[in-house]
PDB file of C-alpha atoms in Angstrom:
ATOM      1  CA  MET A 625     -16.443   8.788  13.879  1.00  0.00           C
ATOM      2  CA  GLU A 626     -14.193   6.293  15.620  1.00  0.00           C
ATOM      3  CA  ASN A 627     -10.708   5.785  14.228  1.00  0.00           C
ATOM      4  CA  GLN A 628     -10.340   2.356  12.675  1.00  0.00           C
ATOM      5  CA  SER A 629      -6.943   0.956  11.848  1.00  0.00           C
ATOM      6  CA  VAL A 630      -6.418   0.508   8.115  1.00  0.00           C
ATOM      7  CA  ASP A 631      -5.020  -2.808   6.912  1.00  0.00           C
ATOM      8  CA  VAL A 632      -3.719  -2.548   3.330  1.00  0.00           C
ATOM      9  CA  ARG A 633      -3.333  -5.972   1.726  1.00  0.00           C
ATOM     10  CA  ILE A 634      -1.405  -6.765  -1.452  1.00  0.00           C
ATOM     11  CA  GLU A 635      -2.088 -10.092  -3.123  1.00  0.00           C
ATOM     12  CA  ILE A 636       0.188 -11.226  -5.940  1.00  0.00           C
ATOM     13  CA  ASN A 637       0.710 -14.245  -8.159  1.00  0.00           C
ATOM     14  CA  ALA A 638       4.500 -14.661  -8.183  1.00  0.00           C
ATOM     15  CA  GLU A 639       4.458 -17.428 -10.802  1.00  0.00           C
ATOM     16  CA  LYS A 640       2.552 -15.320 -13.338  1.00  0.00           C
ATOM     17  CA  MET A 641       4.574 -12.199 -12.481  1.00  0.00           C
ATOM     18  CA  HIS A 642       7.781 -14.119 -13.171  1.00  0.00           C
ATOM     19  CA  SER A 643       6.478 -15.262 -16.567  1.00  0.00           C
ATOM     20  CA  ASP A 644       5.151 -11.821 -17.562  1.00  0.00           C
ATOM     21  CA  ARG A 645       7.456  -9.266 -15.873  1.00  0.00           C
ATOM     22  CA  ALA A 646       6.592  -6.519 -18.370  1.00  0.00           C
ATOM     23  CA  ASN A 647       2.946  -6.711 -17.289  1.00  0.00           C
ATOM     24  CA  PHE A 648       3.389  -7.693 -13.638  1.00  0.00           C
ATOM     25  CA  LEU A 649       0.688  -5.271 -12.460  1.00  0.00           C
ATOM     26  CA  LYS A 650      -1.913  -7.604 -13.995  1.00  0.00           C
ATOM     27  CA  TYR A 651      -1.082 -10.029 -11.169  1.00  0.00           C
ATOM     28  CA  VAL A 652      -1.217  -7.539  -8.281  1.00  0.00           C
ATOM     29  CA  GLU A 653      -4.396  -6.772  -6.314  1.00  0.00           C
ATOM     30  CA  PHE A 654      -4.817  -4.228  -3.528  1.00  0.00           C
ATOM     31  CA  SER A 655      -7.500  -4.172  -0.865  1.00  0.00           C
ATOM     32  CA  ASP A 656      -8.046  -2.717   2.577  1.00  0.00           C
ATOM     33  CA  ASN A 657     -10.622  -2.981   5.335  1.00  0.00           C
ATOM     34  CA  VAL A 658     -12.237   0.405   4.638  1.00  0.00           C
ATOM     35  CA  PRO A 659     -15.470   0.207   2.624  1.00  0.00           C
ATOM     36  CA  GLY A 660     -15.373   2.372  -0.492  1.00  0.00           C
ATOM     37  CA  ASP A 661     -11.578   2.430  -0.846  1.00  0.00           C
ATOM     38  CA  GLY A 662     -10.275   1.038  -4.094  1.00  0.00           C
ATOM     39  CA  TYR A 663      -8.921   1.894  -7.501  1.00  0.00           C
ATOM     40  CA  ASP A 664      -9.682   5.317  -8.958  1.00  0.00           C
ATOM     41  CA  ASN A 665      -9.219   3.567 -12.318  1.00  0.00           C
ATOM     42  CA  PRO A 666      -9.649  -0.245 -12.064  1.00  0.00           C
ATOM     43  CA  ILE A 667      -7.415  -0.771 -15.114  1.00  0.00           C
ATOM     44  CA  ASP A 668      -4.509   1.105 -13.439  1.00  0.00           C
ATOM     45  CA  LYS A 669      -3.375  -0.662 -10.244  1.00  0.00           C
ATOM     46  CA  THR A 670      -1.289   2.360  -9.229  1.00  0.00           C
ATOM     47  CA  THR A 671      -4.531   4.272  -8.568  1.00  0.00           C
ATOM     48  CA  PHE A 672      -5.333   2.300  -5.406  1.00  0.00           C
ATOM     49  CA  ASP A 673      -6.273   4.778  -2.710  1.00  0.00           C
ATOM     50  CA  SER A 674      -6.657   4.150   1.032  1.00  0.00           C
ATOM     51  CA  ILE A 675      -8.446   6.832   3.044  1.00  0.00           C
ATOM     52  CA  ALA A 676      -8.013   6.912   6.819  1.00  0.00           C
ATOM     53  CA  ASP A 677      -8.970   9.111   9.731  1.00  0.00           C
ATOM     54  CA  GLU A 678      -6.258  11.160  11.381  1.00  0.00           C
ATOM     55  CA  ASN A 679      -4.176   9.525  14.130  1.00  0.00           C
ATOM     56  CA  THR A 680      -4.866   6.071  12.654  1.00  0.00           C
ATOM     57  CA  LEU A 681      -2.581   3.041  12.538  1.00  0.00           C
ATOM     58  CA  VAL A 682      -1.965   1.850   8.964  1.00  0.00           C
ATOM     59  CA  SER A 683      -0.469  -1.561   8.211  1.00  0.00           C
ATOM     60  CA  TRP A 684       0.689  -3.128   4.960  1.00  0.00           C
ATOM     61  CA  GLY A 685       1.111  -6.829   4.196  1.00  0.00           C
ATOM     62  CA  ILE A 686       1.641  -8.995   1.127  1.00  0.00           C
ATOM     63  CA  THR A 687       0.831 -12.595   0.180  1.00  0.00           C
ATOM     64  CA  ASP A 688       1.409 -14.781  -2.850  1.00  0.00           C
ATOM     65  CA  ASN A 689      -1.652 -16.684  -4.073  1.00  0.00           C
ATOM     66  CA  SER A 690       0.128 -18.861  -6.666  1.00  0.00           C
ATOM     67  CA  ALA A 691       0.036 -22.631  -6.237  1.00  0.00           C
ATOM     68  CA  ARG A 692       3.621 -22.552  -4.939  1.00  0.00           C
ATOM     69  CA  GLY A 693       2.956 -20.016  -2.158  1.00  0.00           C
ATOM     70  CA  HIS A 694       6.177 -18.018  -2.462  1.00  0.00           C
ATOM     71  CA  LEU A 695       7.298 -15.954   0.537  1.00  0.00           C
ATOM     72  CA  ALA A 696       6.488 -12.442  -0.700  1.00  0.00           C
ATOM     73  CA  LEU A 697       7.869  -9.585   1.415  1.00  0.00           C
ATOM     74  CA  ILE A 698       7.571  -5.815   1.391  1.00  0.00           C
ATOM     75  CA  THR A 699      11.154  -4.543   1.428  1.00  0.00           C
ATOM     76  CA  ASP A 700      10.509  -0.780   1.522  1.00  0.00           C
ATOM     77  CA  ILE A 701       7.773   1.842   1.698  1.00  0.00           C
ATOM     78  CA  THR A 702       8.866   5.340   0.704  1.00  0.00           C
ATOM     79  CA  PHE A 703       6.807   8.527   0.790  1.00  0.00           C
ATOM     80  CA  GLU A 704       7.984  11.674  -0.999  1.00  0.00           C
ATOM     81  CA  ASN A 705       6.724  15.249  -0.652  1.00  0.00           C
ATOM     82  CA  VAL A 706       4.563  14.329   2.328  1.00  0.00           C
ATOM     83  CA  PRO A 707       2.401  17.156   3.722  1.00  0.00           C
ATOM     84  CA  GLU A 708       3.616  18.495   7.061  1.00  0.00           C
ATOM     85  CA  GLY A 709       2.210  16.496   9.974  1.00  0.00           C
ATOM     86  CA  PHE A 710       1.114  13.588   7.751  1.00  0.00           C
ATOM     87  CA  PHE A 711       2.820  11.036  10.004  1.00  0.00           C
ATOM     88  CA  GLU A 712       3.082  10.779  13.748  1.00  0.00           C
ATOM     89  CA  LYS A 713       5.394   7.815  13.068  1.00  0.00           C
ATOM     90  CA  PRO A 714       6.468   7.121   9.449  1.00  0.00           C
ATOM     91  CA  PRO A 715       6.292   3.602   7.940  1.00  0.00           C
ATOM     92  CA  TYR A 716       8.653   1.016   9.344  1.00  0.00           C
ATOM     93  CA  ASP A 717       9.227  -2.723   8.895  1.00  0.00           C
ATOM     94  CA  VAL A 718       7.915  -4.754  11.822  1.00  0.00           C
ATOM     95  CA  GLY A 719      10.311  -7.565  10.998  1.00  0.00           C
ATOM     96  CA  ASP A 720       8.143 -10.062   9.129  1.00  0.00           C
ATOM     97  CA  GLY A 721       7.876  -8.326   5.756  1.00  0.00           C
ATOM     98  CA  SER A 722       4.907  -6.250   6.825  1.00  0.00           C
ATOM     99  CA  TRP A 723       4.978  -2.550   7.674  1.00  0.00           C
ATOM    100  CA  VAL A 724       3.094  -0.107   9.920  1.00  0.00           C
ATOM    101  CA  ALA A 725       2.771   3.667  10.314  1.00  0.00           C
ATOM    102  CA  LEU A 726       0.850   6.012  12.568  1.00  0.00           C
ATOM    103  CA  LEU A 727      -0.845   8.859  10.735  1.00  0.00           C
ATOM    104  CA  GLY A 728      -0.718  12.381  12.048  1.00  0.00           C
ATOM    105  CA  SER A 729      -3.394  15.064  12.140  1.00  0.00           C
ATOM    106  CA  ASN A 730      -5.195  16.827   9.343  1.00  0.00           C
ATOM    107  CA  ARG A 731      -5.828  20.494  10.160  1.00  0.00           C
ATOM    108  CA  THR A 732      -7.066  21.441   6.664  1.00  0.00           C
ATOM    109  CA  ASP A 733     -10.521  21.595   5.107  1.00  0.00           C
ATOM    110  CA  HIS A 734      -9.685  18.850   2.583  1.00  0.00           C
ATOM    111  CA  ASN A 735      -8.225  15.340   2.536  1.00  0.00           C
ATOM    112  CA  LEU A 736      -4.428  15.260   2.771  1.00  0.00           C
ATOM    113  CA  MET A 737      -2.975  12.986   0.103  1.00  0.00           C
ATOM    114  CA  ALA A 738       0.451  11.437  -0.363  1.00  0.00           C
ATOM    115  CA  LYS A 739       1.708   9.138  -3.096  1.00  0.00           C
ATOM    116  CA  TYR A 740       4.177   6.485  -2.085  1.00  0.00           C
ATOM    117  CA  THR A 741       6.215   3.604  -3.432  1.00  0.00           C
ATOM    118  CA  ILE A 742       6.002   0.047  -2.176  1.00  0.00           C
ATOM    119  CA  THR A 743       8.978  -2.116  -3.106  1.00  0.00           C
ATOM    120  CA  PHE A 744       8.441  -5.835  -2.740  1.00  0.00           C
ATOM    121  CA  ASP A 745      10.064  -9.186  -3.341  1.00  0.00           C
ATOM    122  CA  SER A 746       7.673 -11.657  -4.975  1.00  0.00           C
ATOM    123  CA  GLY A 747       9.512 -14.547  -3.359  1.00  0.00           C
ATOM    124  CA  TYR A 748      10.287 -16.075  -6.747  1.00  0.00           C
ATOM    125  CA  ARG A 749      13.988 -16.950  -6.529  1.00  0.00           C
ATOM    126  CA  GLY A 750      16.140 -14.813  -8.822  1.00  0.00           C
ATOM    127  CA  ASP A 751      13.514 -12.186  -9.643  1.00  0.00           C
ATOM    128  CA  ALA A 752      14.396  -8.532  -9.175  1.00  0.00           C
ATOM    129  CA  LEU A 753      12.305  -6.408  -6.800  1.00  0.00           C
ATOM    130  CA  PHE A 754       8.999  -4.933  -7.984  1.00  0.00           C
ATOM    131  CA  THR A 755       7.599  -1.459  -7.232  1.00  0.00           C
ATOM    132  CA  ILE A 756       4.110   0.002  -7.278  1.00  0.00           C
ATOM    133  CA  ASP A 757       2.907   3.526  -6.441  1.00  0.00           C
ATOM    134  CA  PRO A 758      -0.483   3.765  -4.669  1.00  0.00           C
ATOM    135  CA  LYS A 759      -1.903   6.669  -2.610  1.00  0.00           C
ATOM    136  CA  LEU A 760      -2.816   7.266   1.024  1.00  0.00           C
ATOM    137  CA  GLN A 761      -5.116   9.995   2.311  1.00  0.00           C
ATOM    138  CA  ILE A 762      -6.005  11.415   5.704  1.00  0.00           C
ATOM    139  CA  ARG A 763      -9.698  12.271   5.739  1.00  0.00           C
ATOM    140  CA  LYS A 764     -10.568  15.905   6.405  1.00  0.00           C
ATOM    141  CA  PRO A 765     -11.855  16.522   9.916  1.00  0.00           C
ATOM    142  CA  SER A 766     -15.614  16.396  10.305  1.00  0.00           C
ATOM    143  CA  SER A 767     -17.286  19.638  11.261  1.00  0.00           C
TER     144      SER A 767
END
């Protein structure tokens, strides 16, 4: 199987998030370019799961789809308790509010999984930062 870069997209509605901060996850949608990836539980947005091949480039970006088109930006991506070798190059900001990382190798007989936190600014002036905790996996090597 050929390695395909994974493009994780976050789409928000900053206007609705501002009006309903306690339930902001209702106005957040994740997607990526890998068929079959998605929410483990569609009601819980934190269960979004991207699955990539080893040694793959992963990118993250965010857009606001409200009528005002706020400038949403990812301000941080933090992984904790990452399996050894998970990253060749950990996530970093490429300067325009989007982020990239290069995954490492998976030398196990199962998918390697890591939970992480994305912190983002909705672009709505005066709003505090938002966080969400999805998952990323490195597919187990094929036999």
